[in-house]
Amino acid sequence: MSAVMEEKTFRGLREVAVLVFFASALFFFIALVTFSNEDAGWTHSGTTHNIANACGVFGAWLADFSLSFFGLCAYLFPAIIFWHGWLFCKGVKQPQEKILMALPWLGSIAAIISGTALLHLYVLRIGVELPRSTGGIVGEEIGDTALISLGNSGATLFLLVLLIAGITLITNLSWVKLMDIIGKYTVSLFQMVFRPALNSPQEKRLENPVDAAVIPPPKKKSSTKKNPSISVVPHIEQAVAKVVARVEKSSNSAKKAPPKPTKLYKSGESVLPALDLLDNREIRVIGYSQSDLEAMSRLVETILADFNVIVSVVDFHPGPVITRFELQPAAGVKVSRISTLSKDLARALSVTSVRIVEIIPGKTVVGLEIPNREREMVTLRELLVSP
């Protein structure tokens, strides 16, 4: 009787724990979805007394703290809580060894760290209100460090491998089996869609009756046999004459030597033509005017400020093909953050592309090269005259 009571008590406690898991996950998710920068939170004091978050003051603080540190990856926390509640509800037994128990948690940490860094590097803006960047504080630190240490391609490869490893440790997923399953269903879908079209001509051919081949009757052999007439004609002299003619022709072709190349001119001192033979280009100003350059300087500062990158344009140098702006980053601003915003700068400035020069010898500024609206023609005379 006591065993039955203990089982009922344990079942009731497990159901209560499952309800707590599910309610916590739902509360966390609602707090994240209804986050507002106007609410008082962990990073700021707020602008209004009314709390816009559906979960109240605690929900505003929880959402602000999670989104500030982990960015969009904070939305994984409600899913993780819900998943653990589901496992507890199903009564899935956890491994007894400490190493096996720690592997899913290590995988979760690896997946969240790599996910925040990838979001910071490649997802700059999204239609969700956030207190900081899409990767949060963790993504900014990990992503910028990996970008400086490993470069763009190396950092991306390292973070993707870390993300896949984390997912594998969490779910015990076999990627080989997953690829086999995807390939199997792809082949089945291909056969289901294209097999009728491929088999229809053959089926039509099989449906048509095959006409019987008409075989002519065999001819009767005549009883009388005729002896073949053999005529012997001597061809020995003609064959010998052909061989002699070929040998004479090959000997004549071997005797002909190739002609020696003739020199077009005698070697000696030569004088380069004068540069006066080339025409001077008409001086025509096509690039940006002084007012345009000033306006573009302010526009560049405003665009970068929208991404929390504070710089000041200290100088600009217009050229025949591109115009280079010299940017002085504020204290604490990393050059790699400016480099990752090249496409956003090009889109905001309505140009095809821009180039970020991270290091200019002899200066502490960062170069921003923008193509001119119309490129000036550089003549051959200008190239030869220039030092």
Tab-separated table of N, CA and C in Angstrom, residues 166-240:
chain	number	residue	atom	x	y	z
A	166	GLY	N	27.621	21.797	-31.319
A	166	GLY	CA	26.696	22.010	-30.213
A	166	GLY	C	25.348	21.363	-30.448
A	167	ILE	N	24.814	21.483	-31.679
A	167	ILE	CA	23.530	20.843	-31.992
A	167	ILE	C	23.642	19.326	-31.883
A	168	THR	N	24.782	18.769	-32.301
A	168	THR	CA	24.984	17.316	-32.216
A	168	THR	C	24.994	16.845	-30.766
A	169	LEU	N	25.668	17.592	-29.882
A	169	LEU	CA	25.715	17.198	-28.473
A	169	LEU	C	24.352	17.330	-27.802
A	170	ILE	N	23.553	18.289	-28.232
A	170	ILE	CA	22.239	18.490	-27.604
A	170	ILE	C	21.262	17.402	-28.024
A	171	THR	N	21.193	17.125	-29.326
A	171	THR	CA	20.149	16.256	-29.875
A	171	THR	C	20.606	14.838	-30.180
A	172	ASN	N	21.926	14.541	-30.049
A	172	ASN	CA	22.468	13.232	-30.451
A	172	ASN	C	22.125	12.913	-31.903
A	173	LEU	N	22.136	13.937	-32.728
A	173	LEU	CA	21.764	13.789	-34.133
A	173	LEU	C	22.941	13.245	-34.933
A	174	SER	N	22.667	12.274	-35.806
A	174	SER	CA	23.676	11.739	-36.722
A	174	SER	C	23.483	12.414	-38.076
A	175	TRP	N	24.438	13.232	-38.447
A	175	TRP	CA	24.308	13.973	-39.708
A	175	TRP	C	24.391	13.042	-40.915
A	176	VAL	N	25.109	11.921	-40.790
A	176	VAL	CA	25.181	10.962	-41.903
A	176	VAL	C	23.809	10.335	-42.143
A	177	LYS	N	23.138	9.928	-41.052
A	177	LYS	CA	21.796	9.367	-41.207
A	177	LYS	C	20.817	10.411	-41.736
A	178	LEU	N	20.974	11.651	-41.285
A	178	LEU	CA	20.092	12.709	-41.770
A	178	LEU	C	20.261	12.913	-43.274
A	179	MET	N	21.513	12.916	-43.749
A	179	MET	CA	21.736	13.068	-45.193
A	179	MET	C	21.198	11.871	-45.972
A	180	ASP	N	21.322	10.662	-45.383
A	180	ASP	CA	20.761	9.479	-46.045
A	180	ASP	C	19.243	9.577	-46.161
A	181	ILE	N	18.594	10.031	-45.099
A	181	ILE	CA	17.131	10.161	-45.127
A	181	ILE	C	16.702	11.212	-46.146
A	182	ILE	N	17.407	12.356	-46.161
A	182	ILE	CA	17.069	13.407	-47.128
A	182	ILE	C	17.274	12.911	-48.555
A	183	GLY	N	18.398	12.200	-48.790
A	183	GLY	CA	18.634	11.665	-50.128
A	183	GLY	C	17.592	10.641	-50.537
A	184	LYS	N	17.167	9.798	-49.587
A	184	LYS	CA	16.163	8.778	-49.889
A	184	LYS	C	14.840	9.417	-50.292
A	185	TYR	N	14.389	10.404	-49.516
A	185	TYR	CA	13.126	11.055	-49.846
A	185	TYR	C	13.236	11.890	-51.114
A	186	THR	N	14.408	12.460	-51.383
A	186	THR	CA	14.585	13.224	-52.623
A	186	THR	C	14.482	12.319	-53.839
A	187	VAL	N	15.130	11.148	-53.774
A	187	VAL	CA	15.054	10.197	-54.891
A	187	VAL	C	13.623	9.693	-55.068
A	188	SER	N	12.930	9.414	-53.964
A	188	SER	CA	11.543	8.949	-54.060
A	188	SER	C	10.648	10.010	-54.688
A	189	LEU	N	10.840	11.267	-54.292
A	189	LEU	CA	10.048	12.348	-54.876
A	189	LEU	C	10.354	12.517	-56.359
A	190	PHE	N	11.631	12.406	-56.714
A	190	PHE	CA	12.013	12.533	-58.123
A	190	PHE	C	11.379	11.422	-58.957
A	191	GLN	N	11.409	10.185	-58.447
A	191	GLN	CA	10.807	9.081	-59.182
A	191	GLN	C	9.295	9.232	-59.287
A	192	MET	N	8.663	9.727	-58.234
A	192	MET	CA	7.214	9.875	-58.253
A	192	MET	C	6.772	10.945	-59.250
A	193	VAL	N	7.596	12.001	-59.410
A	193	VAL	CA	7.215	13.105	-60.292
A	193	VAL	C	7.576	12.812	-61.743
A	194	PHE	N	8.778	12.272	-61.971
A	194	PHE	CA	9.286	12.166	-63.336
A	194	PHE	C	9.161	10.765	-63.938
A	195	ARG	N	8.845	9.741	-63.153
A	195	ARG	CA	8.766	8.396	-63.734
A	195	ARG	C	7.632	8.264	-64.745
A	196	PRO	N	6.418	8.816	-64.526
A	196	PRO	CA	5.376	8.698	-65.561
A	196	PRO	C	5.794	9.293	-66.895
A	197	ALA	N	6.490	10.445	-66.852
A	197	ALA	CA	6.915	11.068	-68.111
A	197	ALA	C	7.997	10.256	-68.805
A	198	LEU	N	8.855	9.575	-68.010
A	198	LEU	CA	9.939	8.794	-68.611
A	198	LEU	C	9.448	7.451	-69.146
A	199	ASN	N	8.447	6.864	-68.502
A	199	ASN	CA	7.998	5.530	-68.888
A	199	ASN	C	6.903	5.534	-69.938
A	200	SER	N	6.261	6.678	-70.189
A	200	SER	CA	5.134	6.690	-71.113
A	200	SER	C	5.506	6.279	-72.531
A	201	PRO	N	6.628	6.711	-73.119
A	201	PRO	CA	6.952	6.249	-74.474
A	201	PRO	C	7.190	4.747	-74.534
A	202	GLN	N	7.814	4.168	-73.501
A	202	GLN	CA	8.062	2.733	-73.512
A	202	GLN	C	6.754	1.950	-73.408
A	203	GLU	N	5.849	2.452	-72.536
A	203	GLU	CA	4.581	1.764	-72.399
A	203	GLU	C	3.791	1.801	-73.697
A	204	LYS	N	3.860	2.960	-74.389
A	204	LYS	CA	3.148	3.043	-75.663
A	204	LYS	C	3.738	2.069	-76.674
A	205	ARG	N	5.061	1.917	-76.648
A	205	ARG	CA	5.711	0.994	-77.568
A	205	ARG	C	5.311	-0.449	-77.262
A	206	LEU	N	5.183	-0.773	-75.975
A	206	LEU	CA	4.801	-2.131	-75.607
A	206	LEU	C	3.357	-2.434	-75.978
A	207	GLU	N	2.510	-1.395	-75.941
A	207	GLU	CA	1.110	-1.608	-76.288
A	207	GLU	C	0.930	-1.898	-77.771
A	208	ASN	N	1.769	-1.350	-78.676
A	208	ASN	CA	1.630	-1.561	-80.109
A	208	ASN	C	2.009	-2.997	-80.461
A	209	PRO	N	1.194	-3.707	-81.263
A	209	PRO	CA	1.558	-5.084	-81.643
A	209	PRO	C	2.742	-5.081	-82.580
A	210	VAL	N	3.567	-6.108	-82.469
A	210	VAL	CA	4.744	-6.244	-83.315
A	210	VAL	C	4.353	-7.001	-84.573
A	211	ASP	N	4.609	-6.382	-85.698
A	211	ASP	CA	4.298	-7.038	-86.972
A	211	ASP	C	5.263	-8.180	-87.214
A	212	ALA	N	4.714	-9.266	-87.685
A	212	ALA	CA	5.554	-10.432	-87.972
A	212	ALA	C	6.419	-10.152	-89.188
A	213	ALA	N	7.664	-10.490	-89.095
A	213	ALA	CA	8.586	-10.251	-90.203
A	213	ALA	C	8.328	-11.262	-91.313
A	214	VAL	N	8.297	-10.743	-92.510
A	214	VAL	CA	8.063	-11.590	-93.681
A	214	VAL	C	9.395	-12.155	-94.123
A	215	ILE	N	9.550	-13.472	-94.035
A	215	ILE	CA	10.798	-14.141	-94.384
A	215	ILE	C	10.621	-14.784	-95.750
A	216	PRO	N	11.423	-14.398	-96.705
A	216	PRO	CA	11.277	-15.000	-98.045
A	216	PRO	C	11.651	-16.473	-98.009
A	217	PRO	N	10.995	-17.271	-98.870
A	217	PRO	CA	11.312	-18.711	-98.903
A	217	PRO	C	12.715	-18.937	-99.433
A	218	PRO	N	13.372	-19.987	-98.938
A	218	PRO	CA	14.739	-20.249	-99.405
A	218	PRO	C	14.758	-20.699	-100.858
A	219	LYS	N	15.795	-20.272	-101.543
A	219	LYS	CA	15.943	-20.636	-102.951
A	219	LYS	C	16.496	-22.052	-103.066
A	220	LYS	N	16.014	-22.709	-104.085
A	220	LYS	CA	16.487	-24.062	-104.335
A	220	LYS	C	17.860	-24.032	-104.969
A	221	LYS	N	18.736	-24.871	-104.458
A	221	LYS	CA	20.090	-24.954	-104.991
A	221	LYS	C	20.095	-25.772	-106.286
A	222	SER	N	20.785	-25.246	-107.235
A	222	SER	CA	20.899	-25.962	-108.518
A	222	SER	C	21.863	-27.126	-108.379
A	223	SER	N	21.547	-28.169	-109.090
A	223	SER	CA	22.352	-29.386	-108.979
A	223	SER	C	23.667	-29.276	-109.715
A	224	THR	N	23.729	-28.425	-110.711
A	224	THR	CA	24.955	-28.298	-111.496
A	224	THR	C	25.860	-27.264	-110.888
A	225	LYS	N	27.149	-27.557	-110.798
A	225	LYS	CA	28.141	-26.648	-110.246
A	225	LYS	C	29.040	-26.148	-111.346
A	226	LYS	N	29.371	-24.866	-111.272
A	226	LYS	CA	30.257	-24.251	-112.254
A	226	LYS	C	31.622	-24.065	-111.649
A	227	ASN	N	32.654	-24.411	-112.411
A	227	ASN	CA	34.024	-24.239	-111.948
A	227	ASN	C	34.453	-22.790	-112.110
A	228	PRO	N	34.990	-22.142	-111.055
A	228	PRO	CA	35.413	-20.724	-111.189
A	228	PRO	C	36.608	-20.601	-112.110
A	229	SER	N	36.586	-19.506	-112.859
A	229	SER	CA	37.696	-19.235	-113.787
A	229	SER	C	38.732	-18.395	-113.091
A	230	ILE	N	39.963	-18.834	-113.092
A	230	ILE	CA	41.060	-18.151	-112.408
A	230	ILE	C	41.974	-17.567	-113.453
A	231	SER	N	42.189	-16.230	-113.326
A	231	SER	CA	43.098	-15.546	-114.263
A	231	SER	C	44.258	-14.985	-113.479
A	232	VAL	N	45.458	-15.332	-113.833
A	232	VAL	CA	46.667	-14.888	-113.148
A	232	VAL	C	47.255	-13.732	-113.928
A	233	VAL	N	47.297	-12.543	-113.250
A	233	VAL	CA	47.839	-11.344	-113.901
A	233	VAL	C	49.072	-10.920	-113.140
A	234	PRO	N	50.168	-10.739	-113.752
A	234	PRO	CA	51.390	-10.333	-113.024
A	234	PRO	C	51.344	-8.872	-112.640
A	235	HIS	N	51.327	-8.558	-111.269
A	235	HIS	CA	51.330	-7.174	-110.765
A	235	HIS	C	52.625	-6.842	-110.060
A	236	ILE	N	53.634	-7.633	-110.194
A	236	ILE	CA	54.868	-7.438	-109.430
A	236	ILE	C	55.596	-6.192	-109.895
A	237	GLU	N	55.647	-5.979	-111.214
A	237	GLU	CA	56.378	-4.821	-111.742
A	237	GLU	C	55.709	-3.513	-111.317
A	238	GLN	N	54.368	-3.456	-111.320
A	238	GLN	CA	53.679	-2.219	-110.913
A	238	GLN	C	53.917	-1.915	-109.436
A	239	ALA	N	53.916	-2.916	-108.578
A	239	ALA	CA	54.158	-2.683	-107.150
A	239	ALA	C	55.558	-2.178	-106.896
A	240	VAL	N	56.565	-2.747	-107.585
A	240	VAL	CA	57.944	-2.287	-107.416
A	240	VAL	C	58.091	-0.849	-107.869
